Coordinates of C-alpha atoms in Angstrom, one line a residue:
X1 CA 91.7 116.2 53.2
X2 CA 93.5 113.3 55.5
X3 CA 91.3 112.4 58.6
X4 CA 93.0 113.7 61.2
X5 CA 93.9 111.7 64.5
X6 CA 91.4 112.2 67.2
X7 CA 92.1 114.2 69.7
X8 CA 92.4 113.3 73.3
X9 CA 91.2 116.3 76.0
X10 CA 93.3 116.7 79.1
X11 CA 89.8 116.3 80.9
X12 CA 89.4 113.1 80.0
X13 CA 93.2 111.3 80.9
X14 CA 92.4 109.8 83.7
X15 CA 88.9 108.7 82.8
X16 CA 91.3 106.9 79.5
X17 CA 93.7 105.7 82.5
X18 CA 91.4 104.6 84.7
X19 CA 89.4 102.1 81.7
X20 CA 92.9 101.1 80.2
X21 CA 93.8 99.5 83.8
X22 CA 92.8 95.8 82.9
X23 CA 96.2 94.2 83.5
X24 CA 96.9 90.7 83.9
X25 CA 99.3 89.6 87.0
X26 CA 101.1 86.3 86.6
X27 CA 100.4 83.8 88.8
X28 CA 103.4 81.8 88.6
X29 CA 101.9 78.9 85.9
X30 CA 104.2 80.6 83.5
X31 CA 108.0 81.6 83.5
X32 CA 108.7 85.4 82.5
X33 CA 112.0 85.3 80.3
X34 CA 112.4 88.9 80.1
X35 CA 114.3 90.0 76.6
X36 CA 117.4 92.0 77.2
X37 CA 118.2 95.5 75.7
X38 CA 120.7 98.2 76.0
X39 CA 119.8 101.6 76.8
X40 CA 119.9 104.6 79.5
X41 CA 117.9 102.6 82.0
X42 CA 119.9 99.2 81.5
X43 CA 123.3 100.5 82.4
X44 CA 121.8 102.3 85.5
X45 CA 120.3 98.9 86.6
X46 CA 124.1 97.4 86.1
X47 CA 125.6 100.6 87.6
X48 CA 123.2 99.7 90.9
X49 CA 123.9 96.2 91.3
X50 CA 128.1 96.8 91.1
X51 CA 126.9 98.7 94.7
X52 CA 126.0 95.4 96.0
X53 CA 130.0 94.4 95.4
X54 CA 130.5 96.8 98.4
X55 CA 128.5 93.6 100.4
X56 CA 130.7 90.7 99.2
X57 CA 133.9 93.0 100.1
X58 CA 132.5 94.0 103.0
X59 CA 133.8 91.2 105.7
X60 CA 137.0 91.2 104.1
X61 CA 138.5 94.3 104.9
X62 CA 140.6 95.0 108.1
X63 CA 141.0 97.8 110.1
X64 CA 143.3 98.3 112.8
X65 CA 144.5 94.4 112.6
X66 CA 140.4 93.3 113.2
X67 CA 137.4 92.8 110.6
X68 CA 136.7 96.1 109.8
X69 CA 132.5 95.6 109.6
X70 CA 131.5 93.2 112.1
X71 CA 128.4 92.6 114.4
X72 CA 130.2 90.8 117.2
X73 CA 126.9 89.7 118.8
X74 CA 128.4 87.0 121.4
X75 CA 130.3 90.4 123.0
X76 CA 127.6 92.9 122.2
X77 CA 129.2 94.7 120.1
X78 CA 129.3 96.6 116.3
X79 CA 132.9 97.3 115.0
X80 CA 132.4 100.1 111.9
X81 CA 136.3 100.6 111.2
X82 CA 137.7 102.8 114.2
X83 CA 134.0 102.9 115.1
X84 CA 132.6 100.6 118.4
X85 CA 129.0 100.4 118.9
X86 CA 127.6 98.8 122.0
X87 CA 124.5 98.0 122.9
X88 CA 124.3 101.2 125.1
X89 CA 124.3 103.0 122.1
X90 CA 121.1 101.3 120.2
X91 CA 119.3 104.5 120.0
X92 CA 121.4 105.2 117.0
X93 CA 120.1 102.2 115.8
X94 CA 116.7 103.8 115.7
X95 CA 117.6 106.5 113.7
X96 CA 119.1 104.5 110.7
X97 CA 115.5 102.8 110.9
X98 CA 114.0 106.4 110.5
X99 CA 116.6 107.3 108.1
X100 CA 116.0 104.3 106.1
X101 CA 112.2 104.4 106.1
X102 CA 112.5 108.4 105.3
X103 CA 114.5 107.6 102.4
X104 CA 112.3 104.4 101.0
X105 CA 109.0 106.9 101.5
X106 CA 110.7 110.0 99.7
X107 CA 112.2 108.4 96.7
X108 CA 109.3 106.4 96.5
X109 CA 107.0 109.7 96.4
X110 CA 108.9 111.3 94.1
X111 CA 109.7 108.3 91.8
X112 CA 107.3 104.9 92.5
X113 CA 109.3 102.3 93.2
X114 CA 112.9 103.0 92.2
X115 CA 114.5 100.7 95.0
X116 CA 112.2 97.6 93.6
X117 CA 113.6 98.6 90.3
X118 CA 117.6 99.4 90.8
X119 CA 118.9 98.6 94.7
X120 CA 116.3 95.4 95.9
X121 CA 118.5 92.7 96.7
X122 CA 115.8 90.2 95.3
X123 CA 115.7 92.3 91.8
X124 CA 119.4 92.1 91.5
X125 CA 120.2 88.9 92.1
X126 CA 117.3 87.6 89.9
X127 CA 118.9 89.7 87.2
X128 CA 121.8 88.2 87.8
X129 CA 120.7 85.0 87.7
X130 CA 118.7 85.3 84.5
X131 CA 121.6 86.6 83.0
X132 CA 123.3 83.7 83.5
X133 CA 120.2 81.6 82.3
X134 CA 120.8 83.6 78.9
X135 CA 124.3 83.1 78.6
X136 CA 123.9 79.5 79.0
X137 CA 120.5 78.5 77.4
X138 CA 119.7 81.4 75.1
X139 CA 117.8 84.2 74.6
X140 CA 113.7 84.0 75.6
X141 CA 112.7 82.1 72.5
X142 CA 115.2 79.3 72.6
X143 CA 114.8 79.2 76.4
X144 CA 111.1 78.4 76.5
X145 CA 111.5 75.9 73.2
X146 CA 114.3 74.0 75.7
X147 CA 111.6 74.0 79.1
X148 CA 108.8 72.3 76.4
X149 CA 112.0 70.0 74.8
X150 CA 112.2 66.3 75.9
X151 CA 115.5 65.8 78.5
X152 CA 118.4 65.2 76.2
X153 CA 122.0 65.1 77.3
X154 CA 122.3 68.9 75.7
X155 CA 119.3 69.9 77.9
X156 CA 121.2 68.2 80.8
X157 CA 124.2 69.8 80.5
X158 CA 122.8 73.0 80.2
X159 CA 120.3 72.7 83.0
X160 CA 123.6 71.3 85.2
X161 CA 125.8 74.1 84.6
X162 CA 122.9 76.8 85.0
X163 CA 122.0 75.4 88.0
X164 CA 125.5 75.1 89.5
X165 CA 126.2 78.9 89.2
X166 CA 122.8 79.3 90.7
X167 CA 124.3 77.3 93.3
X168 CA 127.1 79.0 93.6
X169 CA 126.4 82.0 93.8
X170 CA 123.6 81.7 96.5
X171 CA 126.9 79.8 98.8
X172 CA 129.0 82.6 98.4
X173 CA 126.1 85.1 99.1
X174 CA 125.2 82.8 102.7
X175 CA 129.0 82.7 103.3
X176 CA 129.4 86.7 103.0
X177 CA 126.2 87.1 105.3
X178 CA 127.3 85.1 107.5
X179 CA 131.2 86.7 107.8
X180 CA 129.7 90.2 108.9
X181 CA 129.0 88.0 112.4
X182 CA 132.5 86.4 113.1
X183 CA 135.9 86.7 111.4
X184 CA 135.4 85.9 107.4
X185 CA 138.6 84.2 106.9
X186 CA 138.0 82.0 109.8
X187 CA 135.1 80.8 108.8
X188 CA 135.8 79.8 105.6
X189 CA 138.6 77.6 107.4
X190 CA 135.7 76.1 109.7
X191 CA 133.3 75.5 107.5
X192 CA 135.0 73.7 104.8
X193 CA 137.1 71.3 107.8
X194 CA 133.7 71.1 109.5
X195 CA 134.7 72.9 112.5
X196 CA 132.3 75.8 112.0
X197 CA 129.5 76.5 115.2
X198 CA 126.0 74.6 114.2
X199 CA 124.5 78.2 113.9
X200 CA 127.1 78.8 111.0
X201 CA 125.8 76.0 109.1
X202 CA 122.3 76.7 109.6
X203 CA 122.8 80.6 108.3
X204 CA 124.7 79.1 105.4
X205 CA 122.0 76.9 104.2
X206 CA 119.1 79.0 104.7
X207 CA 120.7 81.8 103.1
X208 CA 122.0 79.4 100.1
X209 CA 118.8 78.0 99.7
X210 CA 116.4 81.3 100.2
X211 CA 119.0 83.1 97.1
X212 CA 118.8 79.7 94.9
X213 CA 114.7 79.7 95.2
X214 CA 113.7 83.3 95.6
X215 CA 116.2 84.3 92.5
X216 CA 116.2 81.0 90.7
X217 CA 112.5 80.2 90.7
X218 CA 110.2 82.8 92.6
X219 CA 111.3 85.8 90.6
X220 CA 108.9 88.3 90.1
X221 CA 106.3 85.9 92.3
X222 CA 108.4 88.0 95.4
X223 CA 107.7 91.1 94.3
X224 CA 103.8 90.5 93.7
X225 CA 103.2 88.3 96.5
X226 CA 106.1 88.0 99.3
X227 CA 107.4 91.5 99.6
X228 CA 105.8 94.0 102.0
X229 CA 107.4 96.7 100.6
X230 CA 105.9 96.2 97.6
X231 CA 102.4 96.9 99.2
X232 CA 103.7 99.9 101.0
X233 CA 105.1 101.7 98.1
X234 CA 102.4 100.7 95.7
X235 CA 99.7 103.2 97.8
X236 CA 102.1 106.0 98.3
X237 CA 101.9 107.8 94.8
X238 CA 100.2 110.7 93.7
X239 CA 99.4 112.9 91.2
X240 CA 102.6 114.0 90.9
X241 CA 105.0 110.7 91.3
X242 CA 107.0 110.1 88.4
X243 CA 106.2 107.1 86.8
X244 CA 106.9 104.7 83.6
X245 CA 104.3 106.4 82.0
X246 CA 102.7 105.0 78.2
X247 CA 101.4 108.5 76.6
X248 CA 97.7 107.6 75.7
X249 CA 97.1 110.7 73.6
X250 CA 100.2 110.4 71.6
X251 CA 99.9 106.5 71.3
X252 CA 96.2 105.3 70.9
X253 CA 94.7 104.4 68.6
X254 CA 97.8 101.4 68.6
X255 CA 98.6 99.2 65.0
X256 CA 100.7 98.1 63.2
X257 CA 103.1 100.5 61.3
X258 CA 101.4 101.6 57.9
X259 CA 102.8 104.5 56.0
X260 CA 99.4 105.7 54.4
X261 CA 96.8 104.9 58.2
X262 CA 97.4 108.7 59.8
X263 CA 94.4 107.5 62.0
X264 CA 96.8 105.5 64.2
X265 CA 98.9 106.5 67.1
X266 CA 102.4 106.4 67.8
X267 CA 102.4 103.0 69.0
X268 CA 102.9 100.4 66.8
X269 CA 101.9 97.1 68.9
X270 CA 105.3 95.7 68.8
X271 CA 105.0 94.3 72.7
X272 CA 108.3 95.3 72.8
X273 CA 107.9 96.8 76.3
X274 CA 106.2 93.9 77.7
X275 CA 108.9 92.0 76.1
X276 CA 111.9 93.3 78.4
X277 CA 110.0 93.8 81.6
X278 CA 111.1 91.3 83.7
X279 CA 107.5 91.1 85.9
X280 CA 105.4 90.7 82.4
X281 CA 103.5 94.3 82.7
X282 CA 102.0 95.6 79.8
X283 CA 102.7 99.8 80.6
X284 CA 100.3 100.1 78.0
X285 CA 97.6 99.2 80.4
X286 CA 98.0 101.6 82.9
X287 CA 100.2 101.7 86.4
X288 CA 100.2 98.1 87.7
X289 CA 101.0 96.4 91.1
X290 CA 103.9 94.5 89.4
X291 CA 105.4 97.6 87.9
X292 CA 108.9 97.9 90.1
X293 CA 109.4 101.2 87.9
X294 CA 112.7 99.7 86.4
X295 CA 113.0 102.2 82.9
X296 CA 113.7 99.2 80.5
X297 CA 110.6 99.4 78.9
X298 CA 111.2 103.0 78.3
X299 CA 114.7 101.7 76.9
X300 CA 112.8 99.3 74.4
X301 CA 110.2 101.4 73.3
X302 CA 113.1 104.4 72.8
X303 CA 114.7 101.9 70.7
X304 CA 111.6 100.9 68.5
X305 CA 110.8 104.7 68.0
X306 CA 114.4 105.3 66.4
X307 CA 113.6 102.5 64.2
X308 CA 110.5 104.0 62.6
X309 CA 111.5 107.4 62.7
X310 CA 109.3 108.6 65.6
X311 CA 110.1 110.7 68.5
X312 CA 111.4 108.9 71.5
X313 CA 109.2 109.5 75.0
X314 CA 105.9 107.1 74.1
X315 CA 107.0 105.6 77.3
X316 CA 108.7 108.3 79.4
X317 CA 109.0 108.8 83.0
X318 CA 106.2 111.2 83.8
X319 CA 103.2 112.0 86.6
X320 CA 99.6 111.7 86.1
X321 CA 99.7 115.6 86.7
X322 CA 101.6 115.7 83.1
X323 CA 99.5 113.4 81.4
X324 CA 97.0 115.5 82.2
X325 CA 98.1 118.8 81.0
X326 CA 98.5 120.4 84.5
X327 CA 101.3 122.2 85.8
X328 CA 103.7 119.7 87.3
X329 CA 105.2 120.8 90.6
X330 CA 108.6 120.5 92.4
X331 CA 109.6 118.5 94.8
X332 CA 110.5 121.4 96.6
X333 CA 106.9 122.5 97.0
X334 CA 105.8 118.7 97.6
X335 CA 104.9 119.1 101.4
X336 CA 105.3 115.2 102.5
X337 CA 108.2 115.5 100.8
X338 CA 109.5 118.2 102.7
X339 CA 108.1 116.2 105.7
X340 CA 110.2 113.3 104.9
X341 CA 113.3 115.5 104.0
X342 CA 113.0 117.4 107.5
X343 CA 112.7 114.2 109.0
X344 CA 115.9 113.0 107.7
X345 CA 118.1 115.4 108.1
X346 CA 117.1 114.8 111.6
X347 CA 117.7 111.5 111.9
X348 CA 121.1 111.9 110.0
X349 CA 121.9 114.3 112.1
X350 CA 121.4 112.6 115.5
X351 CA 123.5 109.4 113.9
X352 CA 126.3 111.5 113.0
X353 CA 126.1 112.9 116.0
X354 CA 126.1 109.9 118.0
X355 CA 128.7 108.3 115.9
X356 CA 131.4 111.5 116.6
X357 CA 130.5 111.4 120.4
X358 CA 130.1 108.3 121.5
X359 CA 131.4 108.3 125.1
X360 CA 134.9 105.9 126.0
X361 CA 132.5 105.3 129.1
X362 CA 129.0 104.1 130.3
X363 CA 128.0 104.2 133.8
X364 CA 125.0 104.1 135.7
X365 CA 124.8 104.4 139.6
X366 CA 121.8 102.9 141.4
X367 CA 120.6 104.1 144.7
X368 CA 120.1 101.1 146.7
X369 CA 116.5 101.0 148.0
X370 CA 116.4 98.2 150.5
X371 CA 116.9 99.8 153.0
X372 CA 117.0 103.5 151.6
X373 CA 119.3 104.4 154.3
X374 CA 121.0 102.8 157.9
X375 CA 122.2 104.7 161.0
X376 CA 125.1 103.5 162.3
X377 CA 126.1 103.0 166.2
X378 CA 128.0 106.6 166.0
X379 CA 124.8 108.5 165.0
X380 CA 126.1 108.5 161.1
X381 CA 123.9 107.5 157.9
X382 CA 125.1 105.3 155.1
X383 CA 123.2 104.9 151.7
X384 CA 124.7 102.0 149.4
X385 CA 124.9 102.7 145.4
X386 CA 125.5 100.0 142.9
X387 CA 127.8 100.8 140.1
X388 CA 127.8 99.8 136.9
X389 CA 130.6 101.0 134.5
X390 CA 131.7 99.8 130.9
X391 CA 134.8 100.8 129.5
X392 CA 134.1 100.7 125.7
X393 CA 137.5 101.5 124.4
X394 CA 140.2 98.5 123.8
X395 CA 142.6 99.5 126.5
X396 CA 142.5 99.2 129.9
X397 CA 141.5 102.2 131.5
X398 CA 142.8 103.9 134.9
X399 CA 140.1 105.9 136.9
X400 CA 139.6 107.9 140.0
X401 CA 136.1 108.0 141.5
X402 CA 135.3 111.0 143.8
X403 CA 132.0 112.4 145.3
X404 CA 131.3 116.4 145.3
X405 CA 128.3 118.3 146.6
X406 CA 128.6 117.1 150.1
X407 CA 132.0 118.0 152.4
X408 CA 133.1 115.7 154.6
X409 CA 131.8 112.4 153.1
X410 CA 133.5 109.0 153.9
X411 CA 133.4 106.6 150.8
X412 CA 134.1 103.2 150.7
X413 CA 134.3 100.4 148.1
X414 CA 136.1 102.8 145.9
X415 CA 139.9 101.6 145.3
X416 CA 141.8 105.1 145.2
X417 CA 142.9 104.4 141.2
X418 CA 140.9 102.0 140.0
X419 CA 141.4 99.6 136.3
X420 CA 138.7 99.8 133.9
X421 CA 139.0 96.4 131.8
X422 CA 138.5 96.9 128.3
X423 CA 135.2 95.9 126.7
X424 CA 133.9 94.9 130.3
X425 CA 131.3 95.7 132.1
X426 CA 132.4 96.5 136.1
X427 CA 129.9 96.3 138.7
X428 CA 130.6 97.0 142.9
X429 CA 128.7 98.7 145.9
X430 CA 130.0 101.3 147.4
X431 CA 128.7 103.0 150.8
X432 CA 128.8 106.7 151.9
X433 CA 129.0 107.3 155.0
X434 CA 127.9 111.3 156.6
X435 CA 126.8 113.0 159.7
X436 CA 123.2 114.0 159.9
X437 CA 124.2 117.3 160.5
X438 CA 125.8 117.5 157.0
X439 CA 122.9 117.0 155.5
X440 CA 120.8 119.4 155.4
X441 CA 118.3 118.1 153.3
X442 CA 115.9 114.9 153.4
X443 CA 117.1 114.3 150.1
X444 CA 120.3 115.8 149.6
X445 CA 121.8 116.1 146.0
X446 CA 125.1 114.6 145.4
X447 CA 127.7 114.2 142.4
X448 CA 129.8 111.0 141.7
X449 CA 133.1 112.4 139.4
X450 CA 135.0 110.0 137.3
X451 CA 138.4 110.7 136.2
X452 CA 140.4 109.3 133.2
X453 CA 144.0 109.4 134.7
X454 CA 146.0 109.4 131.4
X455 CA 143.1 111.4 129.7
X456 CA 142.8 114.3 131.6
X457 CA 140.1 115.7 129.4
X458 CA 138.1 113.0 130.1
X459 CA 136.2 113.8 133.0
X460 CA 132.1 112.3 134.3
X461 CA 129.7 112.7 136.2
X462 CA 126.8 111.5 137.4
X463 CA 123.7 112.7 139.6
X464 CA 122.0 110.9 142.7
X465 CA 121.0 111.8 146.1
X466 CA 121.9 110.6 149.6
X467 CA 119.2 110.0 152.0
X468 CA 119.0 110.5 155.6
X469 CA 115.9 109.9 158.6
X470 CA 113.6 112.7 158.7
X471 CA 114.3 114.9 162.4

């Protein structure tokens, strides 16, 4: 009778994980020149970084005859398209932090670290970048034979036109960052006739140089050592994150394909997967800190197994809870993950929210509180308020200012119809003037009432008090 493979319990999968995690981290002495290789997993990595053409676009559209996305930060202000944040409305602003950090901790407890892997900046442009390193200088093999070969006017050239994309491309991507802060075309004007504001050209180059480095030369070295979202995702898994997952029991023991060994697994040693992974894991070895949970060595391995005949799914996405034979649970029935969902739709909620109702107006009224109050030679008592009023819309804005609560008040400072400046902030006293006898209390409640003349829907109010002597 054949020998059989041996069997591997579902009791002991994690003690198999646990002694098969003894992976090696690069330390930066060597370059990783990932291999490149179609598959599922590939396109959806180009799919992800054609999003990021949304950010070179970005400053270039128009809206309304102005930049349609721009952080105006010299008037205070955030144009989205018909959209006008000020900075009265930065609570919003808090929410898309929630929002943001909601969605990094869900996907990441559901599937590791999918945004390392398919949306990180710093993982797209060094794809990118290697990609052009390919085209130019060859695949892996031929481009670590051309590091080790002696300069040569072929090295040269190639080494020159490498690094001038490089170049390139990190001073378009300074350029575009820079455009979401003033008018794009503009700057491009200023900065190539040297007219451009010194902060312009010290964005530029930062940016330029932190893309040519970080995605040139650093690489993966970001991911392991420089990103702090790397640590944070790497301790929120569980038992039942999906993961690029190497299937120990179907795999081990790994050799080299022979027909007549039935002893060996389905892994054939090719190092295939550690071959395309563009941080140098080895999957094989257990989940690893420089895993960004890309796919592609799920792609390659795929690819291998159609070769020799053998079921695809070696490497799979899968959770520990699989590997182990248990029952694998939803998301649905994942409570953080209902957490971070709840929290979410909370967060999305109160941005939309904010977004549809963001007020034409912002005032605040202080109640002056040296002195709280004066009598006057007549017997009367005038409190003096400080207003403050933005008109956030782009026209100018007529008003009418009134005061209810209180009959019989005499206000001054107020112009009967007054012009609201657009995008300025307004600030004048105003006194009101009442007999003690009107007011019945210490502290007697009264309401200021804005009116937008040629909106009369608009209408706003706000609370304070007027204060007279005790009797």
């Amino acid at each position: 009778m054949d020998a059989q493979k041996p069997q591997i319990s579902a009791d002991n999968v994690q003690e198999i994980y646990d002694e098969t995690v003894h992976w090696h981290v690069n330390l930066g002495d060597e370059t990783i020149h990932a291999k490149r290789m179609p598959g599922r997993f590939r396109k959806l990595k180009w799919f992800s970084a054609s999003l990021w053409l949304i950010f070179f676009i970005g400053p270039y559209l128009r809206w309304g005859g102005q930049q349609a996305i721009l952080f105006d930060i010299p008037d205070r202000q955030f144009h989205l398209f018909a959209i006008t944040v000020h900075p009265q409305d930065v609570w919003m602003l808090s929410l898309v932090l929630i929002l943001m950090a909601m969605i990094l901790f869900g996907v990441t407890a559901i599937a590791g670290r999918v945004f390392c892997g398919y949306f990180c900046f710093q993982t797209i442009w060094t794809d990118v970048f290697t990609l052009i390193e390919e085209k130019i200088e060859g695949p892996p093999a031929q481009r670590r034979k051309l590091e080790k070969a002696p300069l040569s006017l072929v090295k040269a050239r190639k080494k020159l036109l490498k690094h001038s994309l490089w170049l390139a491309i990190a001073v378009l991507t300074g350029m575009t960052f820079a455009a979401y802060f003033t008018d794009a075309f503009q700057l491009w004007r200023d900065v190539f006739t040297l007219n451009a504001h010194i902060i312009a050209y010290i964005v530029l180059l930062m940016f330029t140089l932190g893309t040519y480095f970080l995605a040139g030369y650093l690489r993966e070295q970001v991911c392991f050592w420089l990103c702090p979202y790397a640590r944070i995702q790497g301790v929120m898994y569980d038992k039942d994150t999906l993961l690029p997952t190497y299937d120990v029991e179907r795999g081990e023991p790994r050799g080299k394909l022979k027909a007549d060994n039935k002893e060996l697994g389905d892994c054939i040693d090719c190092r295939m997967c550690v071959a395309v992974c563009p941080t140098g894991v080895d999957i094989r070895n257990g989940q690893q800190e420089g895993c960004i949970t890309c796919g592609l060595c799920i792609d390659a391995c795929d690819s291998i197994m159609d070769k020799v005949g053998r079921n695809k799914g070696l490497i799979r996405y899968a959770s520990l809870r699989e590997m182990a034979g248990e029952v694998v649970k939803s998301p649905l029935k994942r409570p953080r993950v209902l957490v971070y969902a709840a929290i979410m739709l909370f967060a999305f909620g109160g941005i939309l929210y904010g977004l549809t109702n963001i007020a034409p107006i912002d005032w605040h009224i202080l109640h002056q509180r040296q002195p709280l109050y004066t009598v006057m030679s007549d017997g009367s008592v005038q409190n003096r308020y400080t207003f403050k009023i933005l008109n956030k819309t782009e026209q100018a804005m007529q008003v009418r200012i009134s005061t209810a609560g209180v009959e019989g008040l005499e206000v001054s400072g107020i112009d009967e119809l007054m012009t609201l400046k657009a995008d300025k902030l307004v600030p004048f006293n105003v006194d009101v003037r009442a007999r003690p006898a009107q007011l019945p209390h210490e502290h007697t409640p009264i309401t200021f009432v804005l009116k937008d003349i040629n909106h009369p829907d608009r209408v706003f109010t706000r609370e304070s008090v007027i204060i007279r002597p005790p009797r």
